[in-house]
Tab-separated table of C-alpha atoms and ligand atoms in Angstrom:
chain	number	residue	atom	x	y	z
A	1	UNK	CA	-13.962	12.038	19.077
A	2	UNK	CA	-11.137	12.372	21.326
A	3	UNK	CA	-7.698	13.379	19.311
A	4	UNK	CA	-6.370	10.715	17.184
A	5	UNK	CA	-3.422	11.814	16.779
A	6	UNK	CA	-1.388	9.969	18.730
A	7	UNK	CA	-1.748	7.427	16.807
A	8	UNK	CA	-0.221	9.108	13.442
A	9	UNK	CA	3.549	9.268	13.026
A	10	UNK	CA	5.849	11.140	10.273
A	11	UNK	CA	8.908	8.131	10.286
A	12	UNK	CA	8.824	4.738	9.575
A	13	UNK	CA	10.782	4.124	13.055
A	14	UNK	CA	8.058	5.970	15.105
A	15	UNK	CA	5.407	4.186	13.272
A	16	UNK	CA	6.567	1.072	14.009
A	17	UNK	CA	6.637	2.552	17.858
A	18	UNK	CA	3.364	2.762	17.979
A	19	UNK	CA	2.111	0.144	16.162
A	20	UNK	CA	4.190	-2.667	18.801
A	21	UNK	CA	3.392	-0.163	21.156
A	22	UNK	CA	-0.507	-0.083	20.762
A	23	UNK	CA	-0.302	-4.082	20.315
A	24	UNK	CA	1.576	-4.188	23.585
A	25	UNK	CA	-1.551	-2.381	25.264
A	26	UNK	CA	-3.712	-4.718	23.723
A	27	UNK	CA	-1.861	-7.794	24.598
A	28	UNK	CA	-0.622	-9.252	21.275
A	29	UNK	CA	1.940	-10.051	20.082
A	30	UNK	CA	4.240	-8.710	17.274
A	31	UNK	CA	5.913	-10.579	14.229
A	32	UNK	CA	8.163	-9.220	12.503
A	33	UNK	CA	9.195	-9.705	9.061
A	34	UNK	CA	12.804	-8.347	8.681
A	35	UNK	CA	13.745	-6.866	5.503
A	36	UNK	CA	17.705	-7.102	4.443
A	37	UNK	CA	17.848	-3.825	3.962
A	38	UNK	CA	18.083	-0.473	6.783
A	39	UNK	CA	16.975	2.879	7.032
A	40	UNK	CA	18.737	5.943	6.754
A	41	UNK	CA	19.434	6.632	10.113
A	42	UNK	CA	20.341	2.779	10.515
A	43	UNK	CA	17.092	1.435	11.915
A	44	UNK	CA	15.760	-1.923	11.098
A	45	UNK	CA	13.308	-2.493	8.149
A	46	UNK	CA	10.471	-5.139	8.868
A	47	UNK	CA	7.071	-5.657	8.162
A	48	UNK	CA	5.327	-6.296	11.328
A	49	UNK	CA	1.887	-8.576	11.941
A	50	UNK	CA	-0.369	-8.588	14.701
A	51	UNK	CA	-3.404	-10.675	15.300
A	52	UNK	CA	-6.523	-9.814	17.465
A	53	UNK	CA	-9.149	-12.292	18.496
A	54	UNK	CA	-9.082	-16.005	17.559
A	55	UNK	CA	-6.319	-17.520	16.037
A	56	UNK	CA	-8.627	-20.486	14.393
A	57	UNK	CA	-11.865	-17.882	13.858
A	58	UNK	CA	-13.729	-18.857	10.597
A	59	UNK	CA	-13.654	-15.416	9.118
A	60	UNK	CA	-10.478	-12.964	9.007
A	61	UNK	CA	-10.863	-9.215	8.712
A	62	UNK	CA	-7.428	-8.255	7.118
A	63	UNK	CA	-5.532	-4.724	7.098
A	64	UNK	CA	-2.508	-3.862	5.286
A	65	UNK	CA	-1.105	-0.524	5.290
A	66	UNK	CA	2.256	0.978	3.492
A	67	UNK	CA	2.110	-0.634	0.073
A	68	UNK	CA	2.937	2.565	-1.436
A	69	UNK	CA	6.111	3.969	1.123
A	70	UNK	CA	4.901	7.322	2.704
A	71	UNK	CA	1.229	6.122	2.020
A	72	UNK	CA	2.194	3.590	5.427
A	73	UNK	CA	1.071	6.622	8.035
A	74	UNK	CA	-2.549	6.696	6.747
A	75	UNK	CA	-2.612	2.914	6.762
A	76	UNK	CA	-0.568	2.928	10.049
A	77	UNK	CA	-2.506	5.502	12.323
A	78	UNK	CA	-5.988	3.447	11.508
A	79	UNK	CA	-3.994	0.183	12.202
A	80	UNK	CA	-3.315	1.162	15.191
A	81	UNK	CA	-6.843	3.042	16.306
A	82	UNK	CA	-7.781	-0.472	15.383
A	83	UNK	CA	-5.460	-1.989	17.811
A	84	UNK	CA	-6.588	0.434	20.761
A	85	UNK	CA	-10.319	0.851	19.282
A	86	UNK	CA	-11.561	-2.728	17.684
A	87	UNK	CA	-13.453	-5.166	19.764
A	88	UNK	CA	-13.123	-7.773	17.509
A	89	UNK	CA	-14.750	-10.290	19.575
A	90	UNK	CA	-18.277	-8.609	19.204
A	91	UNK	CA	-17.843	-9.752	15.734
A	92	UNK	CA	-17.869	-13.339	16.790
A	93	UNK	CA	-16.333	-15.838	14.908
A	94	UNK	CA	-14.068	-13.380	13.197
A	95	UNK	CA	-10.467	-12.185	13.970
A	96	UNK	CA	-8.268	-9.385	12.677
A	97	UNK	CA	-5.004	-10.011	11.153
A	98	UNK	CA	-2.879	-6.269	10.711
A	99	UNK	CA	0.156	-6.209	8.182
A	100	UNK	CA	2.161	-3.262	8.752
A	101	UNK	CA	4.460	-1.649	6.076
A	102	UNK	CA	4.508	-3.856	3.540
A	103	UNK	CA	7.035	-1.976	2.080
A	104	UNK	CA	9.136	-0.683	5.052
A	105	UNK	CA	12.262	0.843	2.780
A	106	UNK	CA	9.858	3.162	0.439
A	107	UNK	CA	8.756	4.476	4.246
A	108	UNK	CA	12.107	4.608	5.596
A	109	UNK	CA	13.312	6.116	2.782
A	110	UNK	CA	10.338	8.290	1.406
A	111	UNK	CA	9.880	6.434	-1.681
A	112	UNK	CA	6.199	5.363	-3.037
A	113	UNK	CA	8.156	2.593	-4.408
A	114	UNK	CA	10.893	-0.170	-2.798
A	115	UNK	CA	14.652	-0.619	-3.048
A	116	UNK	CA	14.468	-1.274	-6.667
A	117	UNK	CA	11.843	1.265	-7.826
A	118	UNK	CA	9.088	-1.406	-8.088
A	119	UNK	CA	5.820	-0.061	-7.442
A	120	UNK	CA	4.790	-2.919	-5.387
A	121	UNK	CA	1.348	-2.171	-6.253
A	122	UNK	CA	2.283	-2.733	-9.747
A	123	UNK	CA	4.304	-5.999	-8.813
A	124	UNK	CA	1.579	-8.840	-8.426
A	125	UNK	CA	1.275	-9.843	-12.095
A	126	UNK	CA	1.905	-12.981	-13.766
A	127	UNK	CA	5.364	-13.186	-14.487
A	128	UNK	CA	5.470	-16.656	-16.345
A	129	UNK	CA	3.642	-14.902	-18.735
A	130	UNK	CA	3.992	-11.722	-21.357
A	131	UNK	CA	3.745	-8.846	-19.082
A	132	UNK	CA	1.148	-6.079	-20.169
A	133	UNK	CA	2.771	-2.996	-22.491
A	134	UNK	CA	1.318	-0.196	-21.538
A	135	UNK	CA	1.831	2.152	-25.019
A	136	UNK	CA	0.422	5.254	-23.667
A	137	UNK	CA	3.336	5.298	-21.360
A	138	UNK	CA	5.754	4.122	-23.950
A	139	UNK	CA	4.834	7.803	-25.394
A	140	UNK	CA	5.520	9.794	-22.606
A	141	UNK	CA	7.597	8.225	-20.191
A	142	UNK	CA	10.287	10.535	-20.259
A	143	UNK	CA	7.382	13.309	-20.051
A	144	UNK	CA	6.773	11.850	-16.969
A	145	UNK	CA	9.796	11.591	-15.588
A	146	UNK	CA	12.607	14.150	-17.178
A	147	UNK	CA	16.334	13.318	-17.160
A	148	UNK	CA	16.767	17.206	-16.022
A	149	UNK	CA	14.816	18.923	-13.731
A	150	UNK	CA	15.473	22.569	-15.651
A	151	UNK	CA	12.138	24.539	-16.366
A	152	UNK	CA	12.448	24.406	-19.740
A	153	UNK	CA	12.756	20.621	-19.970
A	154	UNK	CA	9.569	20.176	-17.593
A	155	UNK	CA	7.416	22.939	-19.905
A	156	UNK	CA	8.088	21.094	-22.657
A	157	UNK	CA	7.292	17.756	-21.293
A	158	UNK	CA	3.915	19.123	-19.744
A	159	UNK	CA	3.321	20.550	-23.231
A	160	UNK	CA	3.006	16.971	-24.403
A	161	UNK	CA	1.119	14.923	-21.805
A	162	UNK	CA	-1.535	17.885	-21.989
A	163	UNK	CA	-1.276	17.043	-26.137
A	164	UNK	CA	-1.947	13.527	-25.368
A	165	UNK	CA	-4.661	13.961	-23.223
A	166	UNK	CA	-6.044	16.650	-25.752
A	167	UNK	CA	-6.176	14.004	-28.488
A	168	UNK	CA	-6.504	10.722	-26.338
A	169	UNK	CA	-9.083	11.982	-23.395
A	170	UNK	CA	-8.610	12.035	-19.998
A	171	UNK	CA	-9.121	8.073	-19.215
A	172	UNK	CA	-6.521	7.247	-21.590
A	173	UNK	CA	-3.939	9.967	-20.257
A	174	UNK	CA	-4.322	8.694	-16.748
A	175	UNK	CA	-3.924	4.981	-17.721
A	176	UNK	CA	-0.876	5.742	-19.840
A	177	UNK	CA	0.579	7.294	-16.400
A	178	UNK	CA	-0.197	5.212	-13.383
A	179	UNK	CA	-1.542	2.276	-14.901
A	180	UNK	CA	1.657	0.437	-14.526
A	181	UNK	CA	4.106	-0.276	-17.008
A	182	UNK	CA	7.125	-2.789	-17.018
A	183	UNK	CA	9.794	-1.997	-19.812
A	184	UNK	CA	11.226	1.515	-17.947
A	185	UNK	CA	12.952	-0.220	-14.783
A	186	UNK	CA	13.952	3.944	-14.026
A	187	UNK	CA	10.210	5.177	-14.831
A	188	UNK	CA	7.233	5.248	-12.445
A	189	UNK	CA	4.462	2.874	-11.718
A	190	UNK	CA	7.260	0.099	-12.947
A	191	UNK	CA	5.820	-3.500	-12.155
A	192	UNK	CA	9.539	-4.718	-12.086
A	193	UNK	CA	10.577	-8.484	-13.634
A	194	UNK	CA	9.999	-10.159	-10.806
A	195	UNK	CA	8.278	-10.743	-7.331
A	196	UNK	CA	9.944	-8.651	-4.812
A	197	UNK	CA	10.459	-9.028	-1.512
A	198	UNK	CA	7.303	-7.199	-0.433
A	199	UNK	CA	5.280	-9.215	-2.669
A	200	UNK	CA	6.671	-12.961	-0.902
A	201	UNK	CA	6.820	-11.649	2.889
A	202	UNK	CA	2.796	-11.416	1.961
A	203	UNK	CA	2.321	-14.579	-0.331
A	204	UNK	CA	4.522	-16.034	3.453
A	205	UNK	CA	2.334	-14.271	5.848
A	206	UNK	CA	-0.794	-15.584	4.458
A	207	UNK	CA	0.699	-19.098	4.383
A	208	UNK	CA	1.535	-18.875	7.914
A	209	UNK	CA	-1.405	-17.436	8.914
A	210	UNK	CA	-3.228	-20.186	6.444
A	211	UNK	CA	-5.794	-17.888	5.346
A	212	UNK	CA	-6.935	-19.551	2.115
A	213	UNK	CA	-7.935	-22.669	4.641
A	214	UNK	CA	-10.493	-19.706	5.711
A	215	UNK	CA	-14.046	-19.337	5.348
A	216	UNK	CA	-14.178	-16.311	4.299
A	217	UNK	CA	-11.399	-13.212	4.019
A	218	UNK	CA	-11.557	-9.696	3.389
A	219	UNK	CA	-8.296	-7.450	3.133
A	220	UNK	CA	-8.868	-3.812	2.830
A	221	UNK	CA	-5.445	-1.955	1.789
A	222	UNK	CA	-4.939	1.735	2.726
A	223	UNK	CA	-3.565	3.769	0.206
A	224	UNK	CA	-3.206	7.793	-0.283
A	225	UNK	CA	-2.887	9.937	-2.562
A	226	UNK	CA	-6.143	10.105	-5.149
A	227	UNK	CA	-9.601	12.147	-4.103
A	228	UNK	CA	-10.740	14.927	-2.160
A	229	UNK	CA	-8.753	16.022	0.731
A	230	UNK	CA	-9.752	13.425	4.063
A	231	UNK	CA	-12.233	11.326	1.730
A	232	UNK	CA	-12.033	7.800	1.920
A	233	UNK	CA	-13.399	6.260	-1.378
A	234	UNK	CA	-13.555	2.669	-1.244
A	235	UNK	CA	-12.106	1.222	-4.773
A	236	UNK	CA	-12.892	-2.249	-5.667
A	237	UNK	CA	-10.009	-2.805	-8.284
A	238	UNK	CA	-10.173	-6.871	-8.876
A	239	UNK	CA	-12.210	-8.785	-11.298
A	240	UNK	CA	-15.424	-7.890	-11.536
A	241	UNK	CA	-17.001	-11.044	-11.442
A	242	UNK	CA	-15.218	-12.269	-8.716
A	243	UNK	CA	-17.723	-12.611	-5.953
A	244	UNK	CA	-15.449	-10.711	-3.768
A	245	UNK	CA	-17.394	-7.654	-5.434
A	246	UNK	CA	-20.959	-8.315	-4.735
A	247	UNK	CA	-20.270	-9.062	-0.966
A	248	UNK	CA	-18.364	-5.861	-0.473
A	249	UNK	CA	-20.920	-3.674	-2.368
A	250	UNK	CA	-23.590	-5.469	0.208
A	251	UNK	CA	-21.320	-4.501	3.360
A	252	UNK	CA	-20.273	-1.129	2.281
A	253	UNK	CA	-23.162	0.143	-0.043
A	254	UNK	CA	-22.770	2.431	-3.104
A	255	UNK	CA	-19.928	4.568	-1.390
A	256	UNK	CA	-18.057	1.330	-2.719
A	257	UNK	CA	-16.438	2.253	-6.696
A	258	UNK	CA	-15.411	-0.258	-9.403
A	259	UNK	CA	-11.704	0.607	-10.825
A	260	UNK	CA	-12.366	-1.406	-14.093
A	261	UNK	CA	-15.489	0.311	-14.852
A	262	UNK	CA	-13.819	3.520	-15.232
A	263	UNK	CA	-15.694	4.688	-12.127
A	264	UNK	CA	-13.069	5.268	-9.599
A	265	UNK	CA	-10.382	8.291	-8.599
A	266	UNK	CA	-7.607	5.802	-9.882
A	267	UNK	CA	-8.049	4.008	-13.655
A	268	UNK	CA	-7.722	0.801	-14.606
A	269	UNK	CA	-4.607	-0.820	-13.291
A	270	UNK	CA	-2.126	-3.978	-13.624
A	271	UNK	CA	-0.522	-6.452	-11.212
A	272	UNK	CA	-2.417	-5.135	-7.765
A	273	UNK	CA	-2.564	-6.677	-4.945
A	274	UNK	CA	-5.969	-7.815	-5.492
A	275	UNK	CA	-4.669	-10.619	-7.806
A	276	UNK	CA	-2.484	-11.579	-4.288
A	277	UNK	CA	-6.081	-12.069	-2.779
A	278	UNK	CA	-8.007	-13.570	-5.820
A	279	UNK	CA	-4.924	-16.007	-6.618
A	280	UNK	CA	-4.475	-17.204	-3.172
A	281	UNK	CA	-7.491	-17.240	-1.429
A	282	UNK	CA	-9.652	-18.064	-4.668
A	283	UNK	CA	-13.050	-17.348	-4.203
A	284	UNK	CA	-13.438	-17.029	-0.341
A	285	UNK	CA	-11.871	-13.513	-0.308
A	286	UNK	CA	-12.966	-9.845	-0.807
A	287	UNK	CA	-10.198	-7.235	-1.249
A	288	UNK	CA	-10.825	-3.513	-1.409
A	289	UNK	CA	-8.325	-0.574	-1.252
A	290	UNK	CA	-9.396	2.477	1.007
A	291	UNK	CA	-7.938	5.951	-0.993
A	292	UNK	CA	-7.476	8.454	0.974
A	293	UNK	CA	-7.269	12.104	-0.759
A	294	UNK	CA	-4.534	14.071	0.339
A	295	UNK	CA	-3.624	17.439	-1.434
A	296	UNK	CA	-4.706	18.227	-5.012
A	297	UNK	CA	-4.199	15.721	-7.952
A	298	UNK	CA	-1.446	18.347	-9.543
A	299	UNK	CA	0.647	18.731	-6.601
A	300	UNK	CA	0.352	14.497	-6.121
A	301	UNK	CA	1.703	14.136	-9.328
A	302	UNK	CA	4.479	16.693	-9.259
A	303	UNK	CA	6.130	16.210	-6.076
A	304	UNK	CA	5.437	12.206	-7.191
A	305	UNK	CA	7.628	13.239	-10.842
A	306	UNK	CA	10.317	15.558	-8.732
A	307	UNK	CA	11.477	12.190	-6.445
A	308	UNK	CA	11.584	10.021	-9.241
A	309	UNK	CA	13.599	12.736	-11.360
A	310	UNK	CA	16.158	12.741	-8.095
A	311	UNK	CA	15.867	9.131	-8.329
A	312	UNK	CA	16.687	8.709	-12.330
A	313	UNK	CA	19.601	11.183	-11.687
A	314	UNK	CA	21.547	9.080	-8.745
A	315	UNK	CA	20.563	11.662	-6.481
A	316	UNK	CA	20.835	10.072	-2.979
A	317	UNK	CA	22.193	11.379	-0.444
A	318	UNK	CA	19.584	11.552	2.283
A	319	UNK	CA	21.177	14.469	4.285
A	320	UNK	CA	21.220	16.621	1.337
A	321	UNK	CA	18.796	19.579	1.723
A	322	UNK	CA	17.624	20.067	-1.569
A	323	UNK	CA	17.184	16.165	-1.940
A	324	UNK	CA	14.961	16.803	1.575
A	325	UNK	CA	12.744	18.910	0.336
A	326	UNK	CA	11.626	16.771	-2.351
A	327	UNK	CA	11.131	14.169	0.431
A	328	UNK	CA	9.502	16.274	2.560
A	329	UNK	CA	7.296	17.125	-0.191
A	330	UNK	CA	6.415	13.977	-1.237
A	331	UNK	CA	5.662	12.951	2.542
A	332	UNK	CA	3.088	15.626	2.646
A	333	UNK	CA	1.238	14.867	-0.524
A	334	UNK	CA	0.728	11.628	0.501
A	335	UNK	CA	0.137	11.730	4.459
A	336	UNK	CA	-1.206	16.042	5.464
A	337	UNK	CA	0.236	16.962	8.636
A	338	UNK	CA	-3.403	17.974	9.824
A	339	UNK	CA	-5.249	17.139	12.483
A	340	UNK	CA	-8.652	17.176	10.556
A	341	UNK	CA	-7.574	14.588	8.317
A	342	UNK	CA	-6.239	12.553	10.872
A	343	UNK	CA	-9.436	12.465	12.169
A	344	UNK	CA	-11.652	12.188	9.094
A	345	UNK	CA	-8.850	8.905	8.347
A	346	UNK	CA	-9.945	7.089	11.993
A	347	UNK	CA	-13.587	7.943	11.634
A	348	UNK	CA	-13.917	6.637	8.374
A	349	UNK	CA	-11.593	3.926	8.777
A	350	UNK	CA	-13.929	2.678	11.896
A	351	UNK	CA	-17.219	2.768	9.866
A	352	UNK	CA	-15.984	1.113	7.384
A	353	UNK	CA	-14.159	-1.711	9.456
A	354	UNK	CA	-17.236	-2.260	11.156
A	355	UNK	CA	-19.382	-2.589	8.509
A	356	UNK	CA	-17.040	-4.857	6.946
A	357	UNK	CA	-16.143	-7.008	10.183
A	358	UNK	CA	-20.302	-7.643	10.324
A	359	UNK	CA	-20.660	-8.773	6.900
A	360	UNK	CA	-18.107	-11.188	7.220
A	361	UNK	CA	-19.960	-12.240	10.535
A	362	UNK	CA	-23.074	-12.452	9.225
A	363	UNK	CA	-21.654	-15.022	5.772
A	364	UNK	CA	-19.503	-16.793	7.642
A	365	UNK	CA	-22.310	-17.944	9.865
B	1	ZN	ZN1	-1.140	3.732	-2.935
């Protein structure tokens, strides 16, 4: 493979660059989604869409990237190999419809979550209804996230999430911490009250783009962050008897895992995206999330606790150095600055595109 890595950036501004760049060189155009907020050297915050192929095709092959902020240059570099790499027409009656940075501030700003700490993969539930408690986090949410950042504090708070894993087992332990939770608005994996911006520019896009008048649709989201370093482990994480399930397990095989059955690098979840997919284009619509690992699950987790322990503590100011170093940190355990898993991202991100782009060909038929 020639180097990829031209098509990787470490900013949200020179990821957009290249993502309107690459769409320039493949003659289509860019939409842009502007967000009312800027980044912190001033630059505009959007989420951008470009279509390849058809307009009207039957089928559309859908990629989002930058759900989770610094997660975007995973999501970003594929999006726009696919942009210089994808001949979507070979597919037929299929086009491809990419959504980049669907949550352009967490980027800018080197935040997993947005403006108001919403995980926005946390942020599709039902909000007419009750909202899900999650106890295990109840327990230990200031375990997870400490009002002070002194060692002693942090021993003490690792002394009792290992205590709760000890008693409750690992599955438990990992749901009470990123399964989502939506009482601690200054916590992590908070679902918020509400749908946030990021949440409606999508629920807009695929209005405008009338996908649920579609034959068939499959989004695949990238995320970071969970798994062996340059591994791309296909989670299914909807309803498992949605038939969105069966037809991805047919078009990617058994590399494809099943979040609710306890079988996947992430557990059991609330509000995802995939109830975007299921809600709005009902039955006609296959979602998967592509999770990338990064670095190992210890550092993910810590650097992921020491920006949310800036957050808690009003700790802003992006020209700061110590405050940049916990950016910095948290860029790098969730997009390596390597050119092996740059690589190992396009490569894998290709296969599995393909074999996704000719299943939908094939049903759609
Ligand atoms: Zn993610």
């Amino acid at each position: 493979m020639l180097s990829v890595n031209n098509r990787f950036a470490l900013t949200y501004a020179e990821a957009r660059r290249k993502f309107q760049l690459a769409a320039d060189l493949a003659g289509v155009k860019t939409r842009a989604c502007k967000h009312p907020m800027t980044g912190p050297d001033g630059e505009e915050l959007a989420t951008d869409v470009a279509l390849l192929g058809n307009p009207k095709a039957k089928s559309v092959l859908v990629v989002t990237s930058g759900v989770h902020g610094p997660e975007l240059f995973c999501g970003s570099g594929a999006q726009v190999d696919a942009l210089l790499d994808l001949d979507i027409a070979r597919y037929g009656d299929v086009a491809a419809l990419l959504i980049h940075a669907v949550n352009p501030y967490g980027t800018a700003w080197l935040r997993r979550t947005n403006e108001d700490n919403v995980d926005i993969n946390r942020n599709f539930a039902d909000f007419s209804k009750p909202l899900p408690v999650n106890h295990g986090y109840e327990e230990l949410a200031d375990d997870f996230v400490p009002r002070d950042a002194s060692e002693a504090t942090w021993k003490a708070a690792d002394a009792r999430i290992k205590s709760y894993g000890d008693k409750h087992g690992r599955a438990a332990l990992a749901i009470a911490q990123s399964g989502g939770q939506y009482a601690r608005p200054d916590g992590w994996f908070y679902g918020g009250t509400g749908p946030t911006w990021s949440r409606k520019t999508m629920e807009a896009i695929l209005a405008d783009y009338d996908l649920r008048g579609r034959k068939l649709v499959a989004a695949i989201d990238f995320h970071t962050g969970a798994g062996p370093f340059g591994y791309c482990e296909p989670i299914y994480s909807g309803d498992p008897a949605h038939p969105g399930r069966d037809r991805l397990q047919r078009w990617i095989g058994p590399a494809m895992t099943i979040q609710r059955e306890g079988k996947a690098a992430t557990p059991p979840q609330q509000g995802l995206s995939s109830e975007l997919w299921e809600k709005s284009c009902g039955l006609h619509s296959a979602y998967v999330s592509f999770e990338y690992g990064t670095v190992p699950h210890e550092e993910v987790i810590d650097s992921l606790r020491a920006e949310h322990v800036l957050h808690k503590r009003g700790r802003n100011d992006w020209h700061d150095a110590s405050v940049q170093s916990v950016k910095q940190r948290l860029l790098r355990a969730f997009a390596p600055d390597h050119d092996s898993w740059r690589e190992m991202v396009v490569a894998q991100s290709r296969l599995l595109l393909d074999r996704i782009a000719r299943g939908l060909a094939a049903e759609a038929r």
